[in-house]
Amino acid sequence: MAAHALPQDATLSAAETPYSIVAPNLISKYERTFYYRGISGDPPELLWRSDFETTPYPTPPPRARFFRVPTKTAHGVFGTLLNAVWDTVGAQILAALKARGLQHSALKTARFSSVASDGNGEETETFGPIVVWIAVRPHTTTAAAVRDATPAILRILADAQITGVVVEWYEGTVVRLVGGAPPLMRVPYTSNATFGLNHPFNAGLGIPIARESDDAQGTVTFLFKEVRTSGGDPSERILALTNKHVVSADPSTDYELDEANPQHILRAENEMDLRHGKNALEWQIEDNATLRAFRERIDADWRDTKGWRFGIVDWAPRVSSVSADGRSYTRDIATICVDREKLKNFKGNVIDLGNQYTSIQLEDLFWPDAAALVRRRKNFPFINLQLPIRRALPRHVLNPDGTNDQSENGDSPLQSDVSMVGKYGGATKLTLGRYSGMEAFICNELGEESREVVVYNYRKASGDFANYGDSGSLVFTGDGDAVAVLHSGMPRGGHNHVSYGTPVWWVMEQVRARYPFAEFCGIDYA
């Protein structure tokens, strides 16, 4: 853990220090700045926390020039009493916020681990309590207002017999993470010389796409076959799913295919991908005929921008919050009718995990719990670092509300299997993160409220789980279970500490309503 210089603030007077509490703040500059250190490259500042008076934040000793600030990681919450009542309690907390005129961006849960040094080079990781984590819209309230609202939230929790929970507040805004042609190549086996080098050009999921009109970029979630039209006529169309805000500059309008004036979507032309694919070859290419042929193919097929045309938009309903069974989810989806020539090598919805990690490293990342890893190795899903997407996780698995069969630390057995997730996005490529275990209640800038799947960054050294250009990415487990369609985050200073998505099981229901004979190419849907 690196030592960091202590924060300086030009607005402080000579008598004040970074550890002073300066009105209208209720917490020192030092604690506000460093409290969430580690959850992203530029974490949000703490506004208030309910245990401020009982749990002091560690500060440097007097006259210390450098101090090893603890590093935090956000984890999900599983198998607790709060999981069982979160639907009810979350709604009551939202009502309490609105009654006090507080404008929330997100209401979610987390549990933070903190790594600190003992001064002798040894580091220890400790877990804190469950946190009800509230983001309020920036510049809409004060620290005093959220402090005064905190007791009401604690009473709601107490009435539900939930104790030992801390309420923490910060400012943040939910932001969308948008950002005759050669066919996409086959996903290569690990023994192939092009393994890990042709990812920008193959038919694995995570395909980066862009609007032809203005080059705004996103990512393909998965592909499906129409099989039959809604009228029952045979259809050979293959469609790709992504976000509405990826294909449309105006997400507030409905769109259906206009054959006279189609909206073209491109396979995103990324000069960095081209350079990476070529530069990575140079040092090993001279004596390898396969790699020489691969480079020549890139030069020949992927320079003409018309070659990047991927398909045309078929259906893109306006972005909205749609109610289902008493819950509202974000409908931010669109379908693209893909040029069949592009999909000559498409064999199914498979994640090409690339060469960033070995299989052993991915095992350790997806299943850090030894017992879970032993179970998985009996039927390990990775085949040549290709991960078939096998099913959409149903809601009762994504949000388990039972408290039976807990381990000694209160974790559910499901935590080891579902809490670690991955995604392959057009911008940040393969990343891993931590699923929160409970849905978040979010509110966008238009005041539309919805439930969302929440993913936190894996750890500080791993970087952001998602960022601009990753919209539409499929969030999946190491077992090949589809979790969510990513659409938003809370970026700050070029980094993003939390990502939001719509559950895939619900998205597939919306797709099936539009395309009643849809076949999801290997993804089980019930």
PDB file of C-alpha atoms in Angstrom, residues 40-317:
ATOM      1  CA  SER A  40     -12.204   3.590  -7.699  1.00  0.00           C
ATOM      2  CA  GLY A  41      -9.415   5.744  -9.077  1.00  0.00           C
ATOM      3  CA  ASP A  42     -11.347   8.877  -8.074  1.00  0.00           C
ATOM      4  CA  PRO A  43     -13.825   7.898  -5.346  1.00  0.00           C
ATOM      5  CA  PRO A  44     -16.678  10.142  -4.195  1.00  0.00           C
ATOM      6  CA  GLU A  45     -16.399  12.231  -1.061  1.00  0.00           C
ATOM      7  CA  LEU A  46     -18.222  11.176   2.089  1.00  0.00           C
ATOM      8  CA  LEU A  47     -21.052  13.543   3.037  1.00  0.00           C
ATOM      9  CA  TRP A  48     -22.164  11.984   6.335  1.00  0.00           C
ATOM     10  CA  ARG A  49     -22.257   8.614   8.109  1.00  0.00           C
ATOM     11  CA  SER A  50     -24.408   7.499  11.011  1.00  0.00           C
ATOM     12  CA  ASP A  51     -21.488   6.095  13.041  1.00  0.00           C
ATOM     13  CA  PHE A  52     -19.387   9.262  12.787  1.00  0.00           C
ATOM     14  CA  GLU A  53     -19.422   9.897  16.540  1.00  0.00           C
ATOM     15  CA  THR A  54     -18.897   6.283  17.646  1.00  0.00           C
ATOM     16  CA  THR A  55     -16.332   5.081  15.089  1.00  0.00           C
ATOM     17  CA  PRO A  56     -13.533   7.599  14.488  1.00  0.00           C
ATOM     18  CA  TYR A  57     -11.771   7.464  11.137  1.00  0.00           C
ATOM     19  CA  PRO A  58      -8.031   6.715  11.569  1.00  0.00           C
ATOM     20  CA  THR A  59      -5.869   9.818  11.177  1.00  0.00           C
ATOM     21  CA  PRO A  60      -2.093  10.264  11.023  1.00  0.00           C
ATOM     22  CA  PRO A  61      -0.158  10.804  14.257  1.00  0.00           C
ATOM     23  CA  PRO A  62       1.027  14.358  15.009  1.00  0.00           C
ATOM     24  CA  ARG A  63       3.736  15.775  12.697  1.00  0.00           C
ATOM     25  CA  ALA A  64       3.467  12.818  10.302  1.00  0.00           C
ATOM     26  CA  ARG A  65       4.461  13.807   6.772  1.00  0.00           C
ATOM     27  CA  PHE A  66       3.190  10.620   5.127  1.00  0.00           C
ATOM     28  CA  PHE A  67       0.615   8.132   6.282  1.00  0.00           C
ATOM     29  CA  ARG A  68      -0.603   4.823   4.843  1.00  0.00           C
ATOM     30  CA  VAL A  69      -4.265   5.540   4.270  1.00  0.00           C
ATOM     31  CA  PRO A  70      -6.490   2.421   4.480  1.00  0.00           C
ATOM     32  CA  THR A  71      -7.714   1.072   1.129  1.00  0.00           C
ATOM     33  CA  LYS A  72     -11.343   0.015   0.796  1.00  0.00           C
ATOM     34  CA  THR A  73     -13.165  -2.453  -1.446  1.00  0.00           C
ATOM     35  CA  ALA A  74     -16.953  -2.534  -1.867  1.00  0.00           C
ATOM     36  CA  HIS A  75     -18.567  -5.981  -1.521  1.00  0.00           C
ATOM     37  CA  GLY A  76     -22.091  -7.287  -1.909  1.00  0.00           C
ATOM     38  CA  VAL A  77     -24.364  -8.274   0.960  1.00  0.00           C
ATOM     39  CA  PHE A  78     -25.723 -11.827   1.031  1.00  0.00           C
ATOM     40  CA  GLY A  79     -27.705 -14.081   3.363  1.00  0.00           C
ATOM     41  CA  THR A  80     -28.600 -11.461   5.985  1.00  0.00           C
ATOM     42  CA  LEU A  81     -31.872 -10.379   7.564  1.00  0.00           C
ATOM     43  CA  LEU A  82     -31.737  -7.228   5.469  1.00  0.00           C
ATOM     44  CA  ASN A  83     -31.824  -9.266   2.237  1.00  0.00           C
ATOM     45  CA  ALA A  84     -35.151 -10.765   3.317  1.00  0.00           C
ATOM     46  CA  VAL A  85     -36.857  -7.394   3.852  1.00  0.00           C
ATOM     47  CA  TRP A  86     -35.000  -5.110   1.426  1.00  0.00           C
ATOM     48  CA  ASP A  87     -37.951  -4.699  -0.963  1.00  0.00           C
ATOM     49  CA  THR A  88     -40.095  -3.319   1.859  1.00  0.00           C
ATOM     50  CA  VAL A  89     -37.396  -1.456   3.766  1.00  0.00           C
ATOM     51  CA  GLY A  90     -35.942   0.123   0.622  1.00  0.00           C
ATOM     52  CA  ALA A  91     -39.332   1.494  -0.395  1.00  0.00           C
ATOM     53  CA  GLN A  92     -39.869   2.904   3.118  1.00  0.00           C
ATOM     54  CA  ILE A  93     -36.467   4.613   3.045  1.00  0.00           C
ATOM     55  CA  LEU A  94     -37.279   6.200  -0.316  1.00  0.00           C
ATOM     56  CA  ALA A  95     -40.549   7.511   1.106  1.00  0.00           C
ATOM     57  CA  ALA A  96     -38.674   9.002   4.067  1.00  0.00           C
ATOM     58  CA  LEU A  97     -36.219  10.755   1.731  1.00  0.00           C
ATOM     59  CA  LYS A  98     -39.005  12.239  -0.363  1.00  0.00           C
ATOM     60  CA  ALA A  99     -40.890  13.393   2.725  1.00  0.00           C
ATOM     61  CA  ARG A 100     -37.819  15.465   3.646  1.00  0.00           C
ATOM     62  CA  GLY A 101     -37.321  16.831   0.144  1.00  0.00           C
ATOM     63  CA  LEU A 102     -34.109  14.883  -0.441  1.00  0.00           C
ATOM     64  CA  GLN A 103     -33.406  13.985  -4.077  1.00  0.00           C
ATOM     65  CA  HIS A 104     -31.734  10.589  -4.339  1.00  0.00           C
ATOM     66  CA  SER A 105     -29.733   9.252  -7.272  1.00  0.00           C
ATOM     67  CA  ALA A 106     -29.232   5.770  -5.839  1.00  0.00           C
ATOM     68  CA  LEU A 107     -30.137   3.760  -2.757  1.00  0.00           C
ATOM     69  CA  LYS A 108     -28.152   0.549  -2.450  1.00  0.00           C
ATOM     70  CA  THR A 109     -26.370  -1.711   0.019  1.00  0.00           C
ATOM     71  CA  ALA A 110     -22.714  -2.608   0.436  1.00  0.00           C
ATOM     72  CA  ARG A 111     -20.183  -3.961   2.861  1.00  0.00           C
ATOM     73  CA  PHE A 112     -16.676  -2.503   2.841  1.00  0.00           C
ATOM     74  CA  SER A 113     -13.437  -4.256   3.583  1.00  0.00           C
ATOM     75  CA  SER A 114     -10.453  -2.139   4.603  1.00  0.00           C
ATOM     76  CA  VAL A 115      -6.776  -3.013   4.218  1.00  0.00           C
ATOM     77  CA  ALA A 116      -4.421  -1.215   6.604  1.00  0.00           C
ATOM     78  CA  SER A 117      -0.772  -1.531   7.556  1.00  0.00           C
ATOM     79  CA  ASP A 118       0.435  -2.174  11.097  1.00  0.00           C
ATOM     80  CA  GLY A 119       3.584  -0.138  10.451  1.00  0.00           C
ATOM     81  CA  ASN A 120       5.800  -3.225  10.233  1.00  0.00           C
ATOM     82  CA  GLY A 121       5.040  -4.094   6.648  1.00  0.00           C
ATOM     83  CA  GLU A 122       2.130  -6.402   7.524  1.00  0.00           C
ATOM     84  CA  GLU A 123      -1.299  -5.664   6.085  1.00  0.00           C
ATOM     85  CA  THR A 124      -4.609  -6.850   7.475  1.00  0.00           C
ATOM     86  CA  GLU A 125      -8.058  -6.834   5.897  1.00  0.00           C
ATOM     87  CA  THR A 126     -11.110  -6.212   8.077  1.00  0.00           C
ATOM     88  CA  PHE A 127     -14.791  -6.105   7.155  1.00  0.00           C
ATOM     89  CA  GLY A 128     -17.079  -3.384   8.344  1.00  0.00           C
ATOM     90  CA  PRO A 129     -20.825  -3.497   8.986  1.00  0.00           C
ATOM     91  CA  ILE A 130     -23.573  -3.587   6.385  1.00  0.00           C
ATOM     92  CA  VAL A 131     -24.023  -0.135   4.859  1.00  0.00           C
ATOM     93  CA  VAL A 132     -27.182   1.425   3.482  1.00  0.00           C
ATOM     94  CA  TRP A 133     -25.417   3.567   0.890  1.00  0.00           C
ATOM     95  CA  ILE A 134     -27.260   6.632  -0.407  1.00  0.00           C
ATOM     96  CA  ALA A 135     -26.189   8.916  -3.260  1.00  0.00           C
ATOM     97  CA  VAL A 136     -28.007  12.235  -3.394  1.00  0.00           C
ATOM     98  CA  ARG A 137     -28.089  14.484  -6.450  1.00  0.00           C
ATOM     99  CA  PRO A 138     -25.149  16.924  -6.359  1.00  0.00           C
ATOM    100  CA  HIS A 139     -25.784  20.440  -5.056  1.00  0.00           C
ATOM    101  CA  THR A 140     -29.358  19.661  -3.938  1.00  0.00           C
ATOM    102  CA  THR A 141     -28.867  19.320  -0.186  1.00  0.00           C
ATOM    103  CA  THR A 142     -26.463  19.802   2.716  1.00  0.00           C
ATOM    104  CA  ALA A 143     -24.570  17.611   5.121  1.00  0.00           C
ATOM    105  CA  ALA A 144     -26.825  18.838   7.925  1.00  0.00           C
ATOM    106  CA  ALA A 145     -29.971  17.821   6.024  1.00  0.00           C
ATOM    107  CA  VAL A 146     -28.800  14.253   5.416  1.00  0.00           C
ATOM    108  CA  ARG A 147     -27.545  13.993   9.012  1.00  0.00           C
ATOM    109  CA  ASP A 148     -30.993  15.036  10.263  1.00  0.00           C
ATOM    110  CA  ALA A 149     -32.673  12.470   7.984  1.00  0.00           C
ATOM    111  CA  THR A 150     -30.477   9.601   9.177  1.00  0.00           C
ATOM    112  CA  PRO A 151     -32.340   8.811  12.451  1.00  0.00           C
ATOM    113  CA  ALA A 152     -35.570   8.217  10.505  1.00  0.00           C
ATOM    114  CA  ILE A 153     -33.796   5.658   8.321  1.00  0.00           C
ATOM    115  CA  LEU A 154     -32.334   3.910  11.351  1.00  0.00           C
ATOM    116  CA  ARG A 155     -35.835   3.736  12.876  1.00  0.00           C
ATOM    117  CA  ILE A 156     -37.158   2.083   9.710  1.00  0.00           C
ATOM    118  CA  LEU A 157     -34.402  -0.503   9.980  1.00  0.00           C
ATOM    119  CA  ALA A 158     -35.028  -1.012  13.699  1.00  0.00           C
ATOM    120  CA  ASP A 159     -38.759  -1.508  13.100  1.00  0.00           C
ATOM    121  CA  ALA A 160     -37.802  -4.311  10.699  1.00  0.00           C
ATOM    122  CA  GLN A 161     -35.534  -5.748  13.435  1.00  0.00           C
ATOM    123  CA  ILE A 162     -32.397  -4.820  11.466  1.00  0.00           C
ATOM    124  CA  THR A 163     -29.601  -3.650  13.746  1.00  0.00           C
ATOM    125  CA  GLY A 164     -25.899  -2.901  13.373  1.00  0.00           C
ATOM    126  CA  VAL A 165     -26.374  -1.230   9.979  1.00  0.00           C
ATOM    127  CA  VAL A 166     -24.610   2.045   9.121  1.00  0.00           C
ATOM    128  CA  VAL A 167     -26.124   4.714   6.849  1.00  0.00           C
ATOM    129  CA  GLU A 168     -23.641   6.539   4.612  1.00  0.00           C
ATOM    130  CA  TRP A 169     -24.278   9.453   2.254  1.00  0.00           C
ATOM    131  CA  TYR A 170     -22.438  10.953  -0.714  1.00  0.00           C
ATOM    132  CA  GLU A 171     -23.196  12.975  -3.852  1.00  0.00           C
ATOM    133  CA  GLY A 172     -23.442  11.318  -7.271  1.00  0.00           C
ATOM    134  CA  THR A 173     -25.350  11.207 -10.548  1.00  0.00           C
ATOM    135  CA  VAL A 174     -26.337   8.146 -12.574  1.00  0.00           C
ATOM    136  CA  VAL A 175     -24.852   8.538 -16.082  1.00  0.00           C
ATOM    137  CA  ARG A 176     -25.345   6.418 -19.212  1.00  0.00           C
ATOM    138  CA  LEU A 177     -22.057   4.796 -20.256  1.00  0.00           C
ATOM    139  CA  VAL A 178     -22.463   5.357 -23.988  1.00  0.00           C
ATOM    140  CA  GLY A 179     -19.861   6.105 -25.668  1.00  0.00           C
ATOM    141  CA  GLY A 180     -20.320  -5.665 -48.010  1.00  0.00           C
ATOM    142  CA  ALA A 181     -18.162  -6.186 -45.424  1.00  0.00           C
ATOM    143  CA  PRO A 182     -15.665  -8.681 -44.037  1.00  0.00           C
ATOM    144  CA  PRO A 183     -17.208 -11.230 -41.622  1.00  0.00           C
ATOM    145  CA  LEU A 184     -16.181 -11.256 -37.995  1.00  0.00           C
ATOM    146  CA  MET A 185     -13.460 -13.839 -37.450  1.00  0.00           C
ATOM    147  CA  ARG A 186     -13.767 -17.092 -35.542  1.00  0.00           C
ATOM    148  CA  VAL A 187     -12.979 -17.067 -31.827  1.00  0.00           C
ATOM    149  CA  PRO A 188      -9.584 -18.839 -31.847  1.00  0.00           C
ATOM    150  CA  TYR A 189      -8.449 -21.684 -29.623  1.00  0.00           C
ATOM    151  CA  THR A 190      -5.630 -21.035 -27.184  1.00  0.00           C
ATOM    152  CA  SER A 191      -3.316 -23.097 -29.386  1.00  0.00           C
ATOM    153  CA  ASN A 192      -3.906 -20.747 -32.329  1.00  0.00           C
ATOM    154  CA  ALA A 193      -1.170 -18.184 -32.959  1.00  0.00           C
ATOM    155  CA  THR A 194      -3.788 -15.409 -33.211  1.00  0.00           C
ATOM    156  CA  PHE A 195      -5.288 -16.181 -29.777  1.00  0.00           C
ATOM    157  CA  GLY A 196      -5.702 -12.946 -27.823  1.00  0.00           C
ATOM    158  CA  LEU A 197      -4.834 -10.816 -30.874  1.00  0.00           C
ATOM    159  CA  ASN A 198      -8.006 -10.966 -32.972  1.00  0.00           C
ATOM    160  CA  HIS A 199     -10.474 -10.040 -30.204  1.00  0.00           C
ATOM    161  CA  PRO A 200     -11.416  -6.724 -31.873  1.00  0.00           C
ATOM    162  CA  PHE A 201     -12.419  -8.621 -35.015  1.00  0.00           C
ATOM    163  CA  ASN A 202     -14.021 -11.898 -33.847  1.00  0.00           C
ATOM    164  CA  ALA A 203     -17.601 -13.038 -33.244  1.00  0.00           C
ATOM    165  CA  GLY A 204     -17.318 -13.372 -29.465  1.00  0.00           C
ATOM    166  CA  LEU A 205     -19.578 -11.217 -27.306  1.00  0.00           C
ATOM    167  CA  GLY A 206     -18.363  -7.769 -26.305  1.00  0.00           C
ATOM    168  CA  ILE A 207     -18.421  -6.560 -29.923  1.00  0.00           C
ATOM    169  CA  PRO A 208     -17.885  -2.759 -29.885  1.00  0.00           C
ATOM    170  CA  ILE A 209     -20.423  -0.859 -32.006  1.00  0.00           C
ATOM    171  CA  ALA A 210     -21.093   2.768 -32.891  1.00  0.00           C
ATOM    172  CA  ARG A 211     -23.777   4.919 -34.474  1.00  0.00           C
ATOM    173  CA  GLU A 212     -22.852   5.826 -38.033  1.00  0.00           C
ATOM    174  CA  SER A 213     -24.374   9.285 -37.541  1.00  0.00           C
ATOM    175  CA  ASP A 214     -22.062  10.535 -34.780  1.00  0.00           C
ATOM    176  CA  ASP A 215     -19.782   7.621 -33.746  1.00  0.00           C
ATOM    177  CA  ALA A 216     -21.233   7.325 -30.218  1.00  0.00           C
ATOM    178  CA  GLN A 217     -20.050   3.908 -29.044  1.00  0.00           C
ATOM    179  CA  GLY A 218     -21.354   0.995 -27.011  1.00  0.00           C
ATOM    180  CA  THR A 219     -21.260  -2.795 -26.878  1.00  0.00           C
ATOM    181  CA  VAL A 220     -23.368  -5.756 -28.088  1.00  0.00           C
ATOM    182  CA  THR A 221     -25.019  -7.676 -25.223  1.00  0.00           C
ATOM    183  CA  PHE A 222     -25.867 -10.931 -27.022  1.00  0.00           C
ATOM    184  CA  LEU A 223     -27.396 -12.170 -30.284  1.00  0.00           C
ATOM    185  CA  PHE A 224     -30.603 -14.070 -30.973  1.00  0.00           C
ATOM    186  CA  LYS A 225     -32.486 -15.552 -33.934  1.00  0.00           C
ATOM    187  CA  GLU A 226     -35.963 -14.363 -34.821  1.00  0.00           C
ATOM    188  CA  VAL A 227     -36.938 -17.837 -36.244  1.00  0.00           C
ATOM    189  CA  ARG A 228     -40.439 -16.596 -37.064  1.00  0.00           C
ATOM    190  CA  THR A 229     -41.989 -13.159 -37.381  1.00  0.00           C
ATOM    191  CA  SER A 230     -44.727 -12.097 -34.990  1.00  0.00           C
ATOM    192  CA  GLY A 231     -47.171 -13.172 -37.722  1.00  0.00           C
ATOM    193  CA  GLY A 232     -45.683 -16.668 -37.796  1.00  0.00           C
ATOM    194  CA  ASP A 233     -43.804 -16.440 -41.102  1.00  0.00           C
ATOM    195  CA  PRO A 234     -40.334 -18.080 -41.206  1.00  0.00           C
ATOM    196  CA  SER A 235     -37.454 -15.689 -40.575  1.00  0.00           C
ATOM    197  CA  GLU A 236     -33.706 -16.089 -40.897  1.00  0.00           C
ATOM    198  CA  ARG A 237     -32.863 -12.782 -39.256  1.00  0.00           C
ATOM    199  CA  ILE A 238     -30.229 -12.651 -36.534  1.00  0.00           C
ATOM    200  CA  LEU A 239     -30.490  -9.676 -34.200  1.00  0.00           C
ATOM    201  CA  ALA A 240     -28.093  -8.152 -31.713  1.00  0.00           C
ATOM    202  CA  LEU A 241     -29.239  -6.644 -28.435  1.00  0.00           C
ATOM    203  CA  THR A 242     -27.770  -3.453 -26.961  1.00  0.00           C
ATOM    204  CA  ASN A 243     -28.930  -0.280 -25.194  1.00  0.00           C
ATOM    205  CA  LYS A 244     -31.387   2.181 -26.717  1.00  0.00           C
ATOM    206  CA  HIS A 245     -29.057   5.066 -25.835  1.00  0.00           C
ATOM    207  CA  VAL A 246     -26.279   3.389 -27.837  1.00  0.00           C
ATOM    208  CA  VAL A 247     -28.252   3.327 -31.113  1.00  0.00           C
ATOM    209  CA  SER A 248     -30.246   6.565 -30.700  1.00  0.00           C
ATOM    210  CA  ALA A 249     -29.042  10.092 -30.056  1.00  0.00           C
ATOM    211  CA  ASP A 250     -32.481  10.854 -28.595  1.00  0.00           C
ATOM    212  CA  PRO A 251     -33.384   8.133 -26.068  1.00  0.00           C
ATOM    213  CA  SER A 252     -36.809   9.675 -25.362  1.00  0.00           C
ATOM    214  CA  THR A 253     -38.389   8.607 -28.672  1.00  0.00           C
ATOM    215  CA  ASP A 254     -39.613   5.244 -29.992  1.00  0.00           C
ATOM    216  CA  TYR A 255     -38.052   3.875 -33.169  1.00  0.00           C
ATOM    217  CA  GLU A 256     -39.007   1.060 -35.517  1.00  0.00           C
ATOM    218  CA  LEU A 257     -37.225   0.089 -38.719  1.00  0.00           C
ATOM    219  CA  ASP A 258     -37.633   2.658 -41.493  1.00  0.00           C
ATOM    220  CA  GLU A 259     -36.507   0.758 -44.589  1.00  0.00           C
ATOM    221  CA  ALA A 260     -36.445   3.951 -46.661  1.00  0.00           C
ATOM    222  CA  ASN A 261     -34.067   5.642 -44.226  1.00  0.00           C
ATOM    223  CA  PRO A 262     -32.371   2.948 -42.098  1.00  0.00           C
ATOM    224  CA  GLN A 263     -30.146   3.779 -39.139  1.00  0.00           C
ATOM    225  CA  HIS A 264     -26.813   2.061 -39.692  1.00  0.00           C
ATOM    226  CA  ILE A 265     -24.764   0.710 -36.801  1.00  0.00           C
ATOM    227  CA  LEU A 266     -21.041   0.150 -37.311  1.00  0.00           C
ATOM    228  CA  ARG A 267     -18.636  -2.344 -35.855  1.00  0.00           C
ATOM    229  CA  ALA A 268     -16.750   0.405 -33.965  1.00  0.00           C
ATOM    230  CA  GLU A 269     -13.630   1.486 -35.809  1.00  0.00           C
ATOM    231  CA  ASN A 270     -11.016   1.753 -33.111  1.00  0.00           C
ATOM    232  CA  GLU A 271      -7.560   2.798 -34.293  1.00  0.00           C
ATOM    233  CA  MET A 272      -6.150   1.655 -30.949  1.00  0.00           C
ATOM    234  CA  ASP A 273      -7.453  -1.874 -31.600  1.00  0.00           C
ATOM    235  CA  LEU A 274      -5.872  -1.834 -35.044  1.00  0.00           C
ATOM    236  CA  ARG A 275      -2.551  -0.613 -33.708  1.00  0.00           C
ATOM    237  CA  HIS A 276      -2.599  -3.075 -30.815  1.00  0.00           C
ATOM    238  CA  GLY A 277      -3.413  -5.966 -33.115  1.00  0.00           C
ATOM    239  CA  LYS A 278      -0.587  -5.025 -35.458  1.00  0.00           C
ATOM    240  CA  ASN A 279       2.036  -3.958 -32.927  1.00  0.00           C
ATOM    241  CA  ALA A 280       1.589  -7.107 -30.852  1.00  0.00           C
ATOM    242  CA  LEU A 281       2.489  -9.108 -33.928  1.00  0.00           C
ATOM    243  CA  GLU A 282       5.686  -7.343 -34.934  1.00  0.00           C
ATOM    244  CA  TRP A 283       8.071  -8.947 -32.451  1.00  0.00           C
ATOM    245  CA  GLN A 284       6.988 -12.505 -33.285  1.00  0.00           C
ATOM    246  CA  ILE A 285       5.736 -12.297 -36.848  1.00  0.00           C
ATOM    247  CA  GLU A 286       8.762 -12.912 -39.035  1.00  0.00           C
ATOM    248  CA  ASP A 287       8.923 -16.677 -38.615  1.00  0.00           C
ATOM    249  CA  ASN A 288       5.199 -17.312 -38.253  1.00  0.00           C
ATOM    250  CA  ALA A 289       3.234 -17.674 -41.470  1.00  0.00           C
ATOM    251  CA  THR A 290      -0.116 -17.686 -39.598  1.00  0.00           C
ATOM    252  CA  LEU A 291       0.550 -14.313 -37.989  1.00  0.00           C
ATOM    253  CA  ARG A 292       1.826 -12.817 -41.251  1.00  0.00           C
ATOM    254  CA  ALA A 293      -1.430 -13.868 -42.914  1.00  0.00           C
ATOM    255  CA  PHE A 294      -3.418 -12.434 -39.981  1.00  0.00           C
ATOM    256  CA  ARG A 295      -1.725  -9.043 -40.323  1.00  0.00           C
ATOM    257  CA  GLU A 296      -2.335  -8.998 -44.065  1.00  0.00           C
ATOM    258  CA  ARG A 297      -6.007  -9.797 -43.441  1.00  0.00           C
ATOM    259  CA  ILE A 298      -6.378  -6.874 -41.036  1.00  0.00           C
ATOM    260  CA  ASP A 299      -4.718  -4.547 -43.545  1.00  0.00           C
ATOM    261  CA  ALA A 300      -6.929  -5.757 -46.398  1.00  0.00           C
ATOM    262  CA  ASP A 301     -10.334  -6.145 -44.714  1.00  0.00           C
ATOM    263  CA  TRP A 302     -10.534  -3.627 -41.879  1.00  0.00           C
ATOM    264  CA  ARG A 303      -9.502  -0.305 -43.376  1.00  0.00           C
ATOM    265  CA  ASP A 304     -12.517   0.685 -45.475  1.00  0.00           C
ATOM    266  CA  THR A 305     -15.053   2.208 -43.068  1.00  0.00           C
ATOM    267  CA  LYS A 306     -17.934   0.659 -45.029  1.00  0.00           C
ATOM    268  CA  GLY A 307     -16.479  -2.662 -43.973  1.00  0.00           C
ATOM    269  CA  TRP A 308     -17.358  -1.761 -40.397  1.00  0.00           C
ATOM    270  CA  ARG A 309     -21.108  -1.681 -41.051  1.00  0.00           C
ATOM    271  CA  PHE A 310     -22.615  -4.165 -38.601  1.00  0.00           C
ATOM    272  CA  GLY A 311     -26.359  -3.858 -39.212  1.00  0.00           C
ATOM    273  CA  ILE A 312     -29.379  -1.565 -39.053  1.00  0.00           C
ATOM    274  CA  VAL A 313     -31.576  -0.656 -36.091  1.00  0.00           C
ATOM    275  CA  ASP A 314     -34.763  -2.748 -36.059  1.00  0.00           C
ATOM    276  CA  TRP A 315     -36.437  -1.689 -32.796  1.00  0.00           C
ATOM    277  CA  ALA A 316     -35.495   0.889 -30.191  1.00  0.00           C
ATOM    278  CA  PRO A 317     -38.252   1.865 -27.755  1.00  0.00           C
TER     279      PRO A 317
END
